[in-house]
Amino acid sequence: MTYLHFKALHIIFVVSWFAGLFYMPRLFVYHTEAKDKPEPERGILLAQFTKMEKLLWNAIMTPACWAALIFGSIMLYMNPAWLEQDWMKLKLLFVLGLLGYHSFTRKILLELRQGKFRFASFQLRLFNEVATIFLFSIVFLVVLKNTVDWLWGVLGLVVFAIVIMTAVRVVKRVREKKEGKNPTG
């Protein structure tokens, strides 16, 4: 296999991994909101979300994570000079952060399986956006390969994060008004 084959496989598994990282917290939101439903709807929904989360974790997220790391490592082995470049060091730091996010997602998954609802659905909606922030950071860094230009990307990322958080709050307030609840911010 050539370098380009490994690069293609790395990209495919990164996309698959991120698909899981985007969807799992959304399932957590629905799982958390299901606990407030009346029976028998509550029991049916909780069982279904638990099943979906388990399948997503075991069949997509974890294998895709490992494959992305393996093919990325092969690419670094084929081009060890990249490890001397600042953009790659920063990218690897973000990958470590993403692995931390992945691990924390597993912690939430295990808590929900045990019936522990530590986070409100709104908090989980915000948590859902963290993967987007990692995606933006890593893609801009890899494409620009320049830490000075990347700083502008970070500034844009901060603005983007603020816009997302504001949009989440606005949607929450609109939903609460439609449901007749008093919005609490």
XYZ file of C-alpha atoms in Angstrom:
185
model
C 0.000 0.000 0.000
C 1.148 3.524 -0.680
C 1.054 6.563 1.560
C -2.069 7.801 -0.246
C -3.889 4.535 0.549
C -3.132 5.003 4.250
C -4.164 8.656 4.063
C -7.497 7.722 2.455
C -8.131 5.075 5.127
C -7.176 7.540 7.876
C -9.663 10.113 6.544
C -12.435 7.509 6.171
C -12.042 6.329 9.770
C -11.725 9.876 11.145
C -15.042 10.702 9.435
C -16.607 7.539 10.879
C -15.254 8.322 14.341
C -16.611 11.862 14.211
C -19.998 10.587 13.037
C -20.157 8.642 16.297
C -18.803 11.543 18.336
C -21.536 13.777 16.919
C -24.368 11.272 17.309
C -23.608 9.759 20.722
C -24.110 12.980 22.742
C -27.324 13.597 20.794
C -28.503 10.150 21.931
C -27.537 11.168 25.476
C -29.841 14.202 25.159
C -32.768 12.017 24.086
C -31.909 9.377 26.695
C -31.910 12.018 29.441
C -35.173 13.551 28.264
C -36.800 10.086 28.130
C -36.439 9.682 31.903
C -39.148 12.328 32.371
C -41.700 10.519 30.187
C -44.564 8.540 31.739
C -44.527 4.729 31.720
C -44.629 2.634 29.573
C -43.076 5.154 27.130
C -40.205 5.817 29.536
C -39.150 2.175 29.815
C -39.397 1.591 26.069
C -37.351 4.696 25.231
C -34.680 4.085 27.868
C -34.203 0.511 26.637
C -34.029 1.643 23.002
C -31.528 4.449 23.664
C -29.362 2.112 25.752
C -29.338 -0.382 22.874
C -28.541 2.285 20.265
C -25.738 3.773 22.385
C -24.174 0.353 22.953
C -24.245 -0.475 19.244
C -22.859 2.919 18.238
C -20.038 2.649 20.774
C -19.050 -0.945 20.030
C -19.644 -1.139 16.277
C -18.674 2.331 15.058
C -16.984 4.705 17.497
C -14.374 2.482 19.109
C -13.291 0.584 15.967
C -13.186 3.833 13.942
C -11.129 5.536 16.675
C -8.571 2.711 16.697
C -8.403 2.543 12.890
C -7.938 6.332 12.604
C -5.115 6.180 15.165
C -3.456 3.202 13.476
C -3.541 4.690 9.968
C -2.458 8.097 11.279
C 0.461 6.432 13.065
C 1.453 4.618 9.882
C 1.475 7.950 8.038
C 3.723 9.439 10.747
C 6.006 6.399 10.512
C 6.259 6.973 6.759
C 6.953 10.721 7.273
C 8.770 11.075 10.620
C 9.890 14.627 9.742
C 6.318 15.768 10.415
C 6.910 15.219 14.115
C 9.361 18.140 14.022
C 6.771 20.552 12.599
C 4.822 22.767 14.990
C 1.483 22.220 13.268
C 1.799 18.446 13.695
C 2.710 18.767 17.371
C -0.373 20.937 17.883
C -2.537 18.522 15.871
C -1.374 15.620 18.037
C -2.221 17.670 21.123
C -5.755 18.144 19.753
C -5.953 14.407 19.018
C -5.089 13.755 22.675
C -7.877 16.156 23.645
C -10.225 14.322 21.310
C -9.279 11.019 22.940
C -10.100 12.619 26.303
C -13.484 13.686 24.909
C -14.018 10.139 23.616
C -13.193 8.719 27.052
C -15.494 11.175 28.835
C -18.246 10.194 26.405
C -17.755 6.584 27.522
C -18.014 7.668 31.159
C -21.372 9.344 30.456
C -22.488 6.262 28.517
C -21.742 3.975 31.452
C -23.494 6.312 33.900
C -26.637 6.403 31.758
C -26.627 2.584 31.567
C -26.693 2.579 35.378
C -29.574 5.056 35.464
C -27.401 7.967 36.635
C -28.422 11.226 34.991
C -25.670 13.593 36.089
C -26.172 16.094 33.259
C -29.285 17.955 32.128
C -30.241 17.694 28.468
C -29.126 21.303 27.925
C -25.654 20.521 29.285
C -25.469 17.501 26.993
C -26.461 19.688 24.029
C -23.483 21.914 24.811
C -21.251 18.867 25.288
C -22.363 17.740 21.833
C -20.694 20.821 20.330
C -17.241 20.031 21.748
C -16.586 17.507 18.955
C -17.357 20.251 16.423
C -14.767 22.495 18.032
C -12.165 19.707 17.846
C -13.065 19.043 14.209
C -12.663 22.702 13.237
C -9.363 22.987 15.096
C -7.830 19.857 13.595
C -9.002 20.434 10.012
C -7.909 24.082 9.913
C -4.557 23.181 11.411
C -3.932 20.313 8.965
C -5.011 22.340 5.948
C -3.165 25.548 6.874
C -0.063 23.838 8.331
C 0.918 27.191 9.744
C 0.547 28.112 13.398
C 0.403 31.860 12.674
C -2.437 31.472 10.160
C -3.957 28.936 12.487
C -4.309 31.611 15.165
C -6.881 33.303 12.927
C -8.614 29.956 12.721
C -8.684 29.764 16.516
C -10.197 33.227 16.716
C -12.831 32.161 14.184
C -13.361 29.005 16.210
C -14.024 30.977 19.388
C -16.553 33.134 17.535
C -18.083 29.972 16.057
C -18.346 28.377 19.528
C -20.073 31.478 20.909
C -22.537 31.468 18.004
C -23.298 27.758 18.545
C -23.840 28.192 22.284
C -26.077 31.201 21.669
C -28.071 29.260 19.068
C -28.528 26.365 21.498
C -29.888 28.753 24.131
C -32.231 30.439 21.634
C -33.585 27.074 20.473
C -34.102 26.042 24.097
C -36.053 29.210 24.856
C -38.195 28.856 21.726
C -38.938 25.220 22.616
C -39.840 26.185 26.188
C -42.182 28.914 24.967
C -43.889 26.453 22.629
C -44.279 23.995 25.507
C -45.603 26.752 27.757
C -42.683 26.638 30.198
C -40.935 29.633 31.675
C -37.476 29.934 30.065
C -34.694 30.055 32.654
C -31.714 30.770 30.359
